[in-house]
Tab-separated table of C-alpha atoms in Angstrom:
chain	number	residue	atom	x	y	z
A	1	SER	CA	-164.663	104.111	140.391
A	2	CYS	CA	-168.277	103.236	139.755
A	3	VAL	CA	-171.315	102.433	141.872
A	4	ALA	CA	-174.203	100.583	140.237
A	5	PHE	CA	-177.507	99.336	141.613
A	6	ALA	CA	-180.205	97.334	139.868
A	7	GLN	CA	-182.896	94.871	140.812
A	8	LEU	CA	-181.421	91.939	138.940
A	9	THR	CA	-180.615	88.386	139.920
A	10	ASP	CA	-177.553	88.271	137.687
A	11	THR	CA	-174.149	89.616	138.678
A	12	ILE	CA	-173.487	93.245	137.716
A	13	SER	CA	-170.136	94.275	136.267
A	14	VAL	CA	-169.048	97.304	138.269
A	15	LYS	CA	-166.730	98.646	135.567
A	16	SER	CA	-169.387	98.685	132.845
A	17	ASN	CA	-172.980	97.526	132.836
A	18	SER	CA	-173.406	96.116	129.331
A	19	PHE	CA	-176.932	94.896	130.054
A	20	TYR	CA	-178.376	98.381	130.481
A	21	GLU	CA	-176.030	100.278	128.165
A	22	ARG	CA	-177.762	99.036	124.996
A	23	TYR	CA	-181.235	99.812	126.332
A	24	PHE	CA	-180.233	103.307	127.442
A	25	THR	CA	-178.885	104.071	123.970
A	26	ASP	CA	-182.117	102.850	122.364
A	27	LEU	CA	-184.204	104.952	124.753
A	28	SER	CA	-182.250	108.050	123.782
A	29	GLU	CA	-182.758	107.428	120.043
A	30	ASN	CA	-186.419	106.344	120.019
A	31	PRO	CA	-187.911	105.325	123.391
A	32	LEU	CA	-191.130	103.998	121.836
A	33	LEU	CA	-189.326	101.135	120.090
A	34	ILE	CA	-188.638	99.377	123.398
A	35	SER	CA	-191.575	100.713	125.411
A	36	ASN	CA	-192.925	97.149	125.779
A	37	TYR	CA	-189.639	95.743	127.103
A	38	LYS	CA	-189.731	94.712	130.763
A	39	ILE	CA	-186.715	96.657	132.038
A	40	LYS	CA	-186.061	96.788	135.777
A	41	ASP	CA	-185.233	100.052	137.541
A	42	PHE	CA	-181.564	100.938	137.190
A	43	THR	CA	-179.202	103.597	138.550
A	44	GLN	CA	-175.487	104.003	137.834
A	45	THR	CA	-173.224	106.720	139.241
A	46	GLN	CA	-169.523	107.009	138.541
A	47	ILE	CA	-166.494	109.230	138.996
A	48	GLU	CA	-163.788	109.293	136.338
A	49	TYR	CA	-160.271	110.723	136.195
A	50	GLN	CA	-158.103	110.926	133.085
A	51	ASN	CA	-154.556	112.216	132.700
A	52	LYS	CA	-152.656	112.804	129.456
A	53	ASP	CA	-149.006	113.800	129.136
A	54	LEU	CA	-148.034	114.193	125.478
A	55	ASN	CA	-144.337	114.515	124.719
A	56	PHE	CA	-145.003	114.533	120.960
A	57	LYS	CA	-147.997	116.552	119.821
A	58	ARG	CA	-149.305	119.213	117.477
A	59	ARG	CA	-149.046	122.825	118.612
A	60	GLN	CA	-152.820	123.222	118.983
A	61	THR	CA	-153.080	120.223	121.305
A	62	ALA	CA	-152.444	120.583	125.026
A	63	GLY	CA	-149.147	119.122	126.211
A	64	ARG	CA	-150.754	117.919	129.439
A	65	SER	CA	-154.394	117.610	130.463
A	66	GLU	CA	-156.412	116.377	133.414
A	67	ALA	CA	-160.116	115.566	133.231
A	68	PHE	CA	-162.466	115.018	136.181
A	69	LYS	CA	-165.960	113.725	135.464
A	70	PHE	CA	-169.031	112.892	137.559
A	71	SER	CA	-171.961	111.190	135.847
A	72	THR	CA	-175.176	109.453	136.795
A	73	GLN	CA	-177.913	107.815	134.742
A	74	GLY	CA	-180.997	105.755	135.362
A	75	ILE	CA	-184.170	104.099	134.099
A	76	TYR	CA	-187.288	104.126	136.295
A	77	ASN	CA	-190.704	102.519	135.816
A	78	TYR	CA	-193.326	104.436	137.784
A	79	SER	CA	-196.095	102.200	136.430
A	80	PRO	CA	-196.551	99.637	133.625
A	81	LYS	CA	-197.533	102.585	131.404
A	82	LEU	CA	-195.011	105.260	132.447
A	83	ARG	CA	-191.230	105.003	132.121
A	84	VAL	CA	-188.764	107.818	132.848
A	85	PHE	CA	-185.041	107.864	132.038
A	86	GLY	CA	-182.212	110.360	132.088
A	87	ASN	CA	-178.580	111.147	132.710
A	88	PHE	CA	-176.505	114.019	134.060
A	89	ASP	CA	-172.760	114.567	133.871
A	90	VAL	CA	-170.331	117.348	134.699
A	91	THR	CA	-166.738	117.461	133.445
A	92	LYS	CA	-163.836	119.723	134.373
A	93	VAL	CA	-160.746	119.746	132.151
A	94	LEU	CA	-157.432	121.452	132.904
A	95	GLU	CA	-155.132	121.895	129.889
A	96	ASP	CA	-151.491	123.029	129.940
A	97	ASP	CA	-149.247	124.387	127.189
A	98	LEU	CA	-151.781	124.991	124.415
A	99	GLY	CA	-150.494	127.425	121.777
A	100	PHE	CA	-151.977	129.448	118.920
A	101	ASN	CA	-155.572	128.270	119.321
A	102	PHE	CA	-158.321	130.548	120.711
A	103	SER	CA	-161.251	128.323	119.755
A	104	SER	CA	-162.874	125.273	121.350
A	105	GLY	CA	-161.341	123.004	118.712
A	106	ARG	CA	-158.254	120.852	119.268
A	107	THR	CA	-155.904	119.113	116.819
A	108	GLU	CA	-155.604	115.931	118.889
A	109	ASN	CA	-158.197	114.090	116.782
A	110	GLN	CA	-157.935	116.014	113.492
A	111	LEU	CA	-155.178	117.212	111.175
A	112	VAL	CA	-155.990	120.917	111.142
A	113	LEU	CA	-158.600	123.197	112.654
A	114	ALA	CA	-161.230	124.949	110.582
A	115	PRO	CA	-159.971	128.237	109.054
A	116	ASN	CA	-161.141	131.739	110.010
A	117	TYR	CA	-160.090	131.990	113.644
A	118	PHE	CA	-158.037	134.289	115.889
A	119	TYR	CA	-154.772	133.081	117.361
A	120	ALA	CA	-151.571	134.123	119.125
A	121	PRO	CA	-148.309	132.118	119.380
A	122	LYS	CA	-148.063	132.407	123.186
A	123	ALA	CA	-149.005	129.114	124.825
A	124	GLY	CA	-151.343	129.114	127.800
A	125	ASN	CA	-153.343	126.994	130.215
A	126	TRP	CA	-157.099	126.443	129.814
A	127	ASP	CA	-159.909	125.771	132.268
A	128	ILE	CA	-162.893	123.961	130.703
A	129	GLN	CA	-166.226	123.083	132.325
A	130	LYS	CA	-168.927	120.998	130.642
A	131	TYR	CA	-172.452	120.178	131.816
A	132	ASN	CA	-174.822	117.802	130.059
A	133	LEU	CA	-178.401	116.966	131.044
A	134	GLN	CA	-180.695	114.556	129.233
A	135	GLY	CA	-184.160	113.367	130.163
A	136	GLY	CA	-187.014	111.514	128.573
A	137	ALA	CA	-190.238	109.610	129.193
A	138	THR	CA	-192.721	107.307	127.484
A	139	TYR	CA	-196.394	106.649	128.205
A	140	SER	CA	-198.549	103.864	126.771
A	141	PHE	CA	-202.323	104.194	126.527
A	142	ASP	CA	-204.755	101.295	126.729
A	143	ASN	CA	-205.959	101.836	123.153
A	144	GLY	CA	-202.513	101.133	121.657
A	145	PHE	CA	-201.273	104.699	121.265
A	146	LYS	CA	-197.911	105.719	122.739
A	147	ILE	CA	-196.205	109.059	123.272
A	148	GLY	CA	-192.689	109.975	124.322
A	149	GLY	CA	-190.084	112.691	124.377
A	150	VAL	CA	-186.340	113.260	124.836
A	151	VAL	CA	-184.654	116.572	125.761
A	152	ASN	CA	-180.898	117.207	125.833
A	153	TYR	CA	-179.127	120.348	127.106
A	154	THR	CA	-175.378	121.040	127.018
A	155	ASN	CA	-173.537	123.988	128.555
A	156	GLU	CA	-169.794	124.586	128.217
A	157	LYS	CA	-167.309	127.261	129.252
A	158	HIS	CA	-163.724	127.418	127.933
A	159	TYR	CA	-161.357	129.972	129.458
A	160	ARG	CA	-157.641	130.612	128.841
A	161	LYS	CA	-155.768	131.834	131.898
A	162	VAL	CA	-153.079	134.004	130.276
A	163	ASP	CA	-153.167	137.121	128.072
A	164	PRO	CA	-154.779	137.228	125.614
A	165	ARG	CA	-157.657	135.534	127.463
A	166	PRO	CA	-160.438	134.085	125.303
A	167	GLU	CA	-163.707	133.023	126.913
A	168	ILE	CA	-165.963	130.662	124.954
A	169	LEU	CA	-169.557	129.919	125.974
A	170	VAL	CA	-171.441	127.049	124.327
A	171	HIS	CA	-175.176	126.358	124.708
A	172	ASN	CA	-176.785	123.440	122.867
A	173	ILE	CA	-180.391	122.359	123.365
A	174	LYS	CA	-182.411	119.883	121.343
A	175	GLY	CA	-185.550	117.847	121.783
A	176	LYS	CA	-187.581	115.163	120.031
A	177	GLY	CA	-191.248	114.247	120.391
A	178	PHE	CA	-192.599	110.805	119.464
A	179	ILE	CA	-196.006	109.310	118.764
A	180	GLY	CA	-196.750	105.698	117.942
A	181	TYR	CA	-199.447	103.081	117.574
A	182	GLN	CA	-199.106	99.423	118.592
A	183	TYR	CA	-201.132	96.827	116.669
A	184	GLN	CA	-200.394	93.246	117.735
A	185	ASN	CA	-196.673	92.776	117.036
A	186	HIS	CA	-196.386	95.845	114.804
A	187	LEU	CA	-195.446	99.364	115.882
A	188	LEU	CA	-195.766	102.487	113.749
A	189	THR	CA	-193.915	105.559	115.035
A	190	ALA	CA	-193.290	109.132	113.925
A	191	PHE	CA	-191.217	111.868	115.503
A	192	ALA	CA	-190.206	115.498	115.092
A	193	GLY	CA	-187.183	117.257	116.543
A	194	ILE	CA	-185.761	120.738	116.924
A	195	GLY	CA	-182.422	122.029	118.186
A	196	LYS	CA	-180.397	125.196	118.629
A	197	ASN	CA	-176.616	125.460	118.958
A	198	THR	CA	-175.002	128.704	120.111
A	199	GLU	CA	-171.289	129.446	120.596
A	200	GLU	CA	-170.073	132.861	121.738
A	201	ALA	CA	-166.431	133.889	122.029
A	202	GLY	CA	-164.650	136.985	123.315
A	203	ILE	CA	-161.006	137.989	123.835
A	204	MET	CA	-159.903	140.079	126.820
A	205	TYR	CA	-156.552	141.617	127.804
A	206	VAL	CA	-155.640	142.315	131.419
A	207	ASP	CA	-152.640	144.286	130.126
A	208	GLN	CA	-153.714	146.111	126.945
A	209	LEU	CA	-150.069	146.918	126.114
A	210	LEU	CA	-149.520	143.244	125.249
A	211	ASN	CA	-151.743	143.567	122.165
A	212	ALA	CA	-149.124	145.347	120.054
A	213	PRO	CA	-147.805	144.142	116.664
A	214	THR	CA	-144.228	144.383	117.944
A	215	LEU	CA	-144.939	141.688	120.567
A	216	GLU	CA	-144.902	138.524	118.487
A	217	ASP	CA	-146.085	136.148	121.239
A	218	THR	CA	-149.174	138.006	122.451
A	219	PHE	CA	-150.393	140.041	119.469
A	220	VAL	CA	-153.710	138.637	118.212
A	221	ARG	CA	-153.726	137.627	114.542
A	222	PHE	CA	-156.545	136.560	112.232
A	223	ASN	CA	-156.075	133.533	109.988
A	224	SER	CA	-158.426	133.650	106.983
A	225	GLY	CA	-157.590	130.355	105.276
A	226	TYR	CA	-159.708	128.647	102.641
A	227	GLY	CA	-161.558	125.272	102.292
A	228	PHE	CA	-159.944	122.291	100.593
A	229	THR	CA	-158.806	121.086	97.160
A	230	ALA	CA	-160.658	118.081	95.702
A	231	PHE	CA	-158.837	115.600	93.458
A	232	TYR	CA	-161.920	113.583	92.482
A	233	PRO	CA	-165.534	114.662	91.802
A	234	THR	CA	-166.718	112.303	94.554
A	235	TYR	CA	-164.572	114.196	97.114
A	236	TYR	CA	-163.105	110.844	98.128
A	237	LYS	CA	-159.667	112.432	98.328
A	238	PHE	CA	-159.037	116.007	99.331
A	239	LEU	CA	-156.310	118.197	100.804
A	240	ASN	CA	-156.860	120.850	103.471
């Protein structure tokens, strides 16, 4: 379901607002490029639910998953010179029957996971929570100069509910600052950005006796692995 509100005379598609989607993407990439566009205030809030039941899958893909997501985004013009935009979303994912994998990666959209990770054959259920916050603003001066900025913060927690019990914490933050000068129909812009990505993982046992080499299902193993084999110098074809 989706609720959308905008000060437009045209009809709004409730399922997806294609009119604002393109502008919101451009604002996130470089807000100065469309700072002169006359965009009306816009707010969209939606709730999503997704269910997957996979009868045929790879071992490191959940057999069944449910995802609940709440998101809201908007563009607001506080004056002809100042525009503010942003979005916030929170997602909760419940995964069932996921084996071997202790990392945040999944084999649903890739052939194999990256090497060098801990694993155990026993399948388990996962509880995943994701939060994403993005905000930005632009300001135009009378002398033709423009400034803007975009900040994005992501926080994730992945937790497996059965021994061994990995807990993965992900923190990603990045920001970009923009400066530009408008001369007639020409705009010159420059920007600089910085970001930091952190992922921490730990493995805990409620019953320490389960971490014994004789217990094949619960004993934690380490898979070293190694890169890939290239068949052509251009790396056009390779084998993991």
